[in-house]
Tab-separated table of N, CA and C in Angstrom:
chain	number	residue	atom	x	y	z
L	1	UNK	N	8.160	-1.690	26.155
L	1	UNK	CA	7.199	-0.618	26.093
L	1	UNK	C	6.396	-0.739	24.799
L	2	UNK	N	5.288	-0.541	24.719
L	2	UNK	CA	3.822	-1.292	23.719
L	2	UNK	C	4.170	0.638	23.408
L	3	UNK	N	3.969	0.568	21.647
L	3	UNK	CA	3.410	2.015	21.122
L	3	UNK	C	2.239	2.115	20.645
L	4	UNK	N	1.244	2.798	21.066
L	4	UNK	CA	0.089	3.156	20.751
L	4	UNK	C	-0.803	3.923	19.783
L	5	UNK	N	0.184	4.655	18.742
L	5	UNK	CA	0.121	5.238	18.056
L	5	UNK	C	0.086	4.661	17.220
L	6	UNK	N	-1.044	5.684	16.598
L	6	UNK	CA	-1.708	5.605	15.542
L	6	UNK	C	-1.048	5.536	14.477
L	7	UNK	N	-1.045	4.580	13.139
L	7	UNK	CA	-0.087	4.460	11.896
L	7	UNK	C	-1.209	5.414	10.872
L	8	UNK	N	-0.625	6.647	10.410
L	8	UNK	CA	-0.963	7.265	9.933
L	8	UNK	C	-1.296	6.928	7.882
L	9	UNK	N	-2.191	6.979	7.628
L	9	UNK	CA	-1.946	7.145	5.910
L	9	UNK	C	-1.940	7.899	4.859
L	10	UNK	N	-1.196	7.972	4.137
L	10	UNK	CA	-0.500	9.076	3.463
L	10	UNK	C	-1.134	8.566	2.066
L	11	UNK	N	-2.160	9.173	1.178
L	11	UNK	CA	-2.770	9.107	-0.417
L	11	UNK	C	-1.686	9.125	-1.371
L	12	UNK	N	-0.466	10.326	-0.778
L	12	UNK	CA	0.063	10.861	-1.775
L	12	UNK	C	1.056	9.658	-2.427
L	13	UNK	N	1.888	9.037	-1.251
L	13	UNK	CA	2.534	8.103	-1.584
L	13	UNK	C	1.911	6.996	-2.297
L	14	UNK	N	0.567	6.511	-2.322
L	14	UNK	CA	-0.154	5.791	-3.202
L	14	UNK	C	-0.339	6.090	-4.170
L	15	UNK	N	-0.218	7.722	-4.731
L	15	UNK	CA	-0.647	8.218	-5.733
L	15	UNK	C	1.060	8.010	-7.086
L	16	UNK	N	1.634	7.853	-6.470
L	16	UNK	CA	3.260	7.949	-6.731
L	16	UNK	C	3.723	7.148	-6.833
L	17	UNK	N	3.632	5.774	-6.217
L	17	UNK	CA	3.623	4.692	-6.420
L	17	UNK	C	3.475	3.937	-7.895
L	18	UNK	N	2.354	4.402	-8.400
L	18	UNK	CA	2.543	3.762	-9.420
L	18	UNK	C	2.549	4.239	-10.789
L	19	UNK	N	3.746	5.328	-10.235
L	19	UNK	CA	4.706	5.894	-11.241
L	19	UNK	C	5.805	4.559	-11.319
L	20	UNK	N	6.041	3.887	-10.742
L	20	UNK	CA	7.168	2.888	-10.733
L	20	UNK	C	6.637	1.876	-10.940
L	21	UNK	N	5.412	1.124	-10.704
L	21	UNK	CA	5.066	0.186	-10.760
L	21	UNK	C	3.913	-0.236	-11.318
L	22	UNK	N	3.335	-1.553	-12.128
L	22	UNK	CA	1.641	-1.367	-12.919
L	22	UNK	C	0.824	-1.357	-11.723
L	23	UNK	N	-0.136	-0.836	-11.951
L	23	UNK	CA	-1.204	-0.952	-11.391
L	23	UNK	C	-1.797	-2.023	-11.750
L	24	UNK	N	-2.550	-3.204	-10.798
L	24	UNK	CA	-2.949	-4.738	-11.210
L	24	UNK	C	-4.189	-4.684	-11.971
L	25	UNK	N	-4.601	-5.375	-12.730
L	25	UNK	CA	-5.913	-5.292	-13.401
L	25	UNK	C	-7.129	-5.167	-12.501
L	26	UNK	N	-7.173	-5.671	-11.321
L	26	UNK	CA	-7.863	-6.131	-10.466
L	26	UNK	C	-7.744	-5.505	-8.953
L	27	UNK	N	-7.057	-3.919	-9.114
L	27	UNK	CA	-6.727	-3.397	-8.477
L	27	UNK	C	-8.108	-2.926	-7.594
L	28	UNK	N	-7.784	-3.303	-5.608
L	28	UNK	CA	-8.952	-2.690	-5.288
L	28	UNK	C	-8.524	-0.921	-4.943
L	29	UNK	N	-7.547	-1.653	-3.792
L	29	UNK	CA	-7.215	0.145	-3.237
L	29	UNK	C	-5.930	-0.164	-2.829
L	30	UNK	N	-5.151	0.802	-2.364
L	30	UNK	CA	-3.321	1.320	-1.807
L	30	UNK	C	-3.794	1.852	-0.688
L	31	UNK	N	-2.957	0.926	0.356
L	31	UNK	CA	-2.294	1.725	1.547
L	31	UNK	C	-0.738	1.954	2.266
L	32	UNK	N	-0.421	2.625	2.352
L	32	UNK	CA	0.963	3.393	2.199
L	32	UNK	C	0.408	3.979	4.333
L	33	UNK	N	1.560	3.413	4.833
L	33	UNK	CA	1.445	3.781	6.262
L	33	UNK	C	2.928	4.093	6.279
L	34	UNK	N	2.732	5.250	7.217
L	34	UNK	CA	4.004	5.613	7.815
L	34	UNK	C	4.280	4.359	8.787
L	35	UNK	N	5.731	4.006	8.940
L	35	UNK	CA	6.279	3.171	9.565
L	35	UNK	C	7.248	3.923	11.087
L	36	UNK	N	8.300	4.689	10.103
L	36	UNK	CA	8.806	5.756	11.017
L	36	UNK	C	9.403	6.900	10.108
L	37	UNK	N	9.720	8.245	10.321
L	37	UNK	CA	10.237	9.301	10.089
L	37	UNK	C	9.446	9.493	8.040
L	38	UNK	N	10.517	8.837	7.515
L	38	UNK	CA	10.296	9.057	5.989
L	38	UNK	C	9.620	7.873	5.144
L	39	UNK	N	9.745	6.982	6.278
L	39	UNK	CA	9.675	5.427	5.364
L	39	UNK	C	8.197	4.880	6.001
L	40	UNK	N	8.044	4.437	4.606
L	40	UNK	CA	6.845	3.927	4.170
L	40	UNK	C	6.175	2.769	4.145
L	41	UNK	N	5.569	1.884	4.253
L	41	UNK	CA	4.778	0.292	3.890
L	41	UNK	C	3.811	0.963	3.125
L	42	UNK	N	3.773	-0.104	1.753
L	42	UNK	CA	3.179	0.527	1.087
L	42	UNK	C	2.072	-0.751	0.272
L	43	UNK	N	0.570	-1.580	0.862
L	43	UNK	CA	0.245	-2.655	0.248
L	43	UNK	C	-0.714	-2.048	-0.480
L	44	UNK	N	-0.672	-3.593	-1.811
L	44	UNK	CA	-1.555	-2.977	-2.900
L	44	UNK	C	-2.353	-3.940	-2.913
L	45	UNK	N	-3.684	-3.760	-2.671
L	45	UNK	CA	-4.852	-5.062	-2.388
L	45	UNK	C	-5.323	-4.877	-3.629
L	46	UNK	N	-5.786	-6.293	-4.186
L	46	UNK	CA	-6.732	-6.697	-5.115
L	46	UNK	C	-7.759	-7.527	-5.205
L	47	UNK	N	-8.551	-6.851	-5.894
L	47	UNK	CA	-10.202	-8.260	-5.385
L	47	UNK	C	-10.246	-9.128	-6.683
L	48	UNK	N	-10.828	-10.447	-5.962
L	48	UNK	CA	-10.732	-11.767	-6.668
L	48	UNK	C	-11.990	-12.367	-6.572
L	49	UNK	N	-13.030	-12.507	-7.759
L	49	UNK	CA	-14.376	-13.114	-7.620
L	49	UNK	C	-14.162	-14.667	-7.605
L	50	UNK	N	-14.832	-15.113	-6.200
L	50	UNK	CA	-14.871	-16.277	-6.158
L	50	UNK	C	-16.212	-16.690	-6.032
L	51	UNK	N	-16.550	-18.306	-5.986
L	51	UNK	CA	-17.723	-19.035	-5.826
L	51	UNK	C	-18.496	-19.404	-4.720
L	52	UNK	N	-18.356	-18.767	-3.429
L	52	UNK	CA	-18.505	-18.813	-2.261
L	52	UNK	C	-19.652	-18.374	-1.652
L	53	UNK	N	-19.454	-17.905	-0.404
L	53	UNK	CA	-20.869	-17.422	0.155
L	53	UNK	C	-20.837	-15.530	-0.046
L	54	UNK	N	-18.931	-15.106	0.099
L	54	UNK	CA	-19.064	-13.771	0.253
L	54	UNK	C	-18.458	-13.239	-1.385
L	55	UNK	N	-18.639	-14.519	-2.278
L	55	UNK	CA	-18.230	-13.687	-3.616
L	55	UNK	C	-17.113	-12.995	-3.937
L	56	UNK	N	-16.257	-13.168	-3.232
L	56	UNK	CA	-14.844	-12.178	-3.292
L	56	UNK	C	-13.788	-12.209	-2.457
L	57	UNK	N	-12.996	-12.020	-2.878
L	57	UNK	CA	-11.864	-12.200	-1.352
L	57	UNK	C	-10.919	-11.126	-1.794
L	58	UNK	N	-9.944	-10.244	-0.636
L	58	UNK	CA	-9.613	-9.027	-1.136
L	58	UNK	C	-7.845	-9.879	-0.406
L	59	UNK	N	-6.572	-9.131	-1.026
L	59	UNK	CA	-5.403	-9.874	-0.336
L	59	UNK	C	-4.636	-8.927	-1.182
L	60	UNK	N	-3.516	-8.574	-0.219
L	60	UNK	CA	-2.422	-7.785	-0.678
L	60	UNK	C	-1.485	-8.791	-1.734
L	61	UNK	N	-1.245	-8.133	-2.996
L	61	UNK	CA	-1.441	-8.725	-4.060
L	61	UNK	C	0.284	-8.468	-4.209
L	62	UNK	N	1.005	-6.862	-4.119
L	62	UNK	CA	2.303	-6.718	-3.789
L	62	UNK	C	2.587	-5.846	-2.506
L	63	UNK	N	3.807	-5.662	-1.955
L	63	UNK	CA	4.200	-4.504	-0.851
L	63	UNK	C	5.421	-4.417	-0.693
L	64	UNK	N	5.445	-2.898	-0.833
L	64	UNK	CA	6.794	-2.094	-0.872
L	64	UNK	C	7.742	-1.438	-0.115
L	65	UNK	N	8.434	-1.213	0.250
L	65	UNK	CA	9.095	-0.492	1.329
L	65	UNK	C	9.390	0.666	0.907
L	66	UNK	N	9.127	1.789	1.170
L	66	UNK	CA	9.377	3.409	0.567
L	66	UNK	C	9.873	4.110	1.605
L	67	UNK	N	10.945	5.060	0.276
L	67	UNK	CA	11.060	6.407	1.449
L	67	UNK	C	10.593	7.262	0.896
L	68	UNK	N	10.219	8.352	1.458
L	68	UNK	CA	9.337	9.286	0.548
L	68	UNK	C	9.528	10.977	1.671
L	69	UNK	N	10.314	11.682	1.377
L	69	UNK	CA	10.410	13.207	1.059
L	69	UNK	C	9.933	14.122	1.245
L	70	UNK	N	8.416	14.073	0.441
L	70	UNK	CA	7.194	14.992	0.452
L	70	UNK	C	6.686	15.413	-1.004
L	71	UNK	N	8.056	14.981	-1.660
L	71	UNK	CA	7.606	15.325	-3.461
L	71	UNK	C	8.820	13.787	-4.155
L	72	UNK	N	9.584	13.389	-3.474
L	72	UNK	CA	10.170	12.166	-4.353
L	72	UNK	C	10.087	10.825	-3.407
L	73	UNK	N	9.518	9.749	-4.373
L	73	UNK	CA	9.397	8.328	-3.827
L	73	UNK	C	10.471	7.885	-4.667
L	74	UNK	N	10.568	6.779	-3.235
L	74	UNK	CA	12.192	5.834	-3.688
L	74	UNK	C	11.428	4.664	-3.061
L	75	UNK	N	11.862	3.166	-3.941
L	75	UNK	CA	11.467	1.378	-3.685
L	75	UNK	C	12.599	1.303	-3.152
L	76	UNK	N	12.629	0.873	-1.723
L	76	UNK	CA	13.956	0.489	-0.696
L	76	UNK	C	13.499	-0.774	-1.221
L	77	UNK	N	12.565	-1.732	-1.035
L	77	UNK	CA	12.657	-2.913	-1.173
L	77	UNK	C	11.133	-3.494	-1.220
């Protein structure tokens, strides 16, 4: 059975995140998707100027596994 549903994204857990962890110099943006119930995927993209035609290339730089509460984040892995 295929699930169709929509993976929702949650700011807050991005916002919390990097209470635990640096933020990259080259940081573009955080997305933090619900996976199921409490737990989290959480990638942190960063942009990279290159010499090319589109000048840049964007690539999840780290990603986290979270559980998250509603007010406390925890790094499962």
């Amino acid at each position: 059975m295929q699930n169709d549903k929509a993976i929702v994204e949650n700011k807050d857990v991005c916002d919390k995140i990097f209470n635990y962890v640096d933020k990259p110099d080259n940081f573009h943006m955080c997305k933090a998707m619900n996976v199921y119930d409490d737990r989290y995927r959480v990638n942190i993209y960063v942009k990279e100027d290159v010499s090319d035609i589109t000048g840049h290339k964007l690539y999840i730089n780290s990603s986290y596994f979270c559980k998250y509460n509603g007010t406390d984040l925890t790094i499962v892995s």
